GROMACS .gro file of C-alpha atoms in nm:
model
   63
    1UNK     CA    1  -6.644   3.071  -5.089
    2UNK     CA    2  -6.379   2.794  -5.044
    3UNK     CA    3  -6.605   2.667  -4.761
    4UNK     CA    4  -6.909   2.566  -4.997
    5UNK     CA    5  -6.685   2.286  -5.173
    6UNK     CA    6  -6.720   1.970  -4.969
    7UNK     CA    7  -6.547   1.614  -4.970
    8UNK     CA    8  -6.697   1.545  -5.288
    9UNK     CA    9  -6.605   1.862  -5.465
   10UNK     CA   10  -6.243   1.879  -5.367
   11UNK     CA   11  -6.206   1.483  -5.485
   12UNK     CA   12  -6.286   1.605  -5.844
   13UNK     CA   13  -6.057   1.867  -5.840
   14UNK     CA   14  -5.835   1.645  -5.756
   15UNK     CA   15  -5.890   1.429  -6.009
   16UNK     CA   16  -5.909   1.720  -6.274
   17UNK     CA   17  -5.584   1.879  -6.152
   18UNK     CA   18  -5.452   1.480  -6.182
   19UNK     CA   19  -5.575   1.449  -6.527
   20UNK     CA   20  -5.486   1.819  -6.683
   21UNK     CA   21  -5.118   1.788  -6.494
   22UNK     CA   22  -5.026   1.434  -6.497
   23UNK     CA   23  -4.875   1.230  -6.230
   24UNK     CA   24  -4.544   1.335  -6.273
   25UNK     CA   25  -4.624   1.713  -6.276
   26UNK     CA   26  -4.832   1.736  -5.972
   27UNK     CA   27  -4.599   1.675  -5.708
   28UNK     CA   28  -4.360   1.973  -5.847
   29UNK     CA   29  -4.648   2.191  -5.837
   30UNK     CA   30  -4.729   2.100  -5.505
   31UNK     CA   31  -4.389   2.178  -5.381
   32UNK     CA   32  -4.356   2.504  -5.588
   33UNK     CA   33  -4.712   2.618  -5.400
   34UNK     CA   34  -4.560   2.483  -5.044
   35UNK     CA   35  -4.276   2.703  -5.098
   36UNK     CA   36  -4.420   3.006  -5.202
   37UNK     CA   37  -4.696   2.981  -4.984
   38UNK     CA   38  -4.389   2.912  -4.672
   39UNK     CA   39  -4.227   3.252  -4.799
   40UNK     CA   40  -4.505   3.476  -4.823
   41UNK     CA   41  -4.544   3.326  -4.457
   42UNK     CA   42  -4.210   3.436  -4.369
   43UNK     CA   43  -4.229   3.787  -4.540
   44UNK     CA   44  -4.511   3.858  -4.344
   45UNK     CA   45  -4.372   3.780  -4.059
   46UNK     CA   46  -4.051   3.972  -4.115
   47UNK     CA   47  -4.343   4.285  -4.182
   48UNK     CA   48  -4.500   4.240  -3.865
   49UNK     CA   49  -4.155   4.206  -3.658
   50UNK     CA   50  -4.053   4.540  -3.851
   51UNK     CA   51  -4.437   4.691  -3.710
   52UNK     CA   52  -4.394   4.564  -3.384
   53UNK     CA   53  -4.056   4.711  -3.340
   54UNK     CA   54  -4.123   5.016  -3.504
   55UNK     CA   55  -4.375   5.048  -3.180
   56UNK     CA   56  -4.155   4.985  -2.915
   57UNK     CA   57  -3.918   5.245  -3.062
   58UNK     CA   58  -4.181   5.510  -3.020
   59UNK     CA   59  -4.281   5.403  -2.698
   60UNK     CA   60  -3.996   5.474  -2.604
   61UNK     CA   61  -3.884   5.784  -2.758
   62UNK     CA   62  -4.223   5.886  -2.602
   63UNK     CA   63  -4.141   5.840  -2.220
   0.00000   0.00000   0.00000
């Protein structure tokens, strides 16, 4: 879907999100997206470590 955009697409979004939010406003939603975007990364993570370990265990408990 997000592929269809282009370079002149995502310019006017830009400039929309620039308009609607301001200057001043943008970079502190940029930041707030970063972040949540770093910890969903990191939850996931922690869910596939907890998977992956989970594994092992039974592997083990199997032999």
């Amino acid at each position: 879907m997000l592929s269809n955009i282009g370079i002149p697409g995502l310019i006017i979004v830009l400039v929309l999100a620039l308009i609607i939010f301001g200057p001043k406003k943008l970079p502190e939603i940029g930041r707030a997206m970063g972040q949540s975007l770093k910890e969903f990364k990191s939850s996931t993570k922690g869910l596939m470590d907890d998977n992956n370990e989970k594994d092992i265990e039974k592997e083990i408990k199997e032999t």
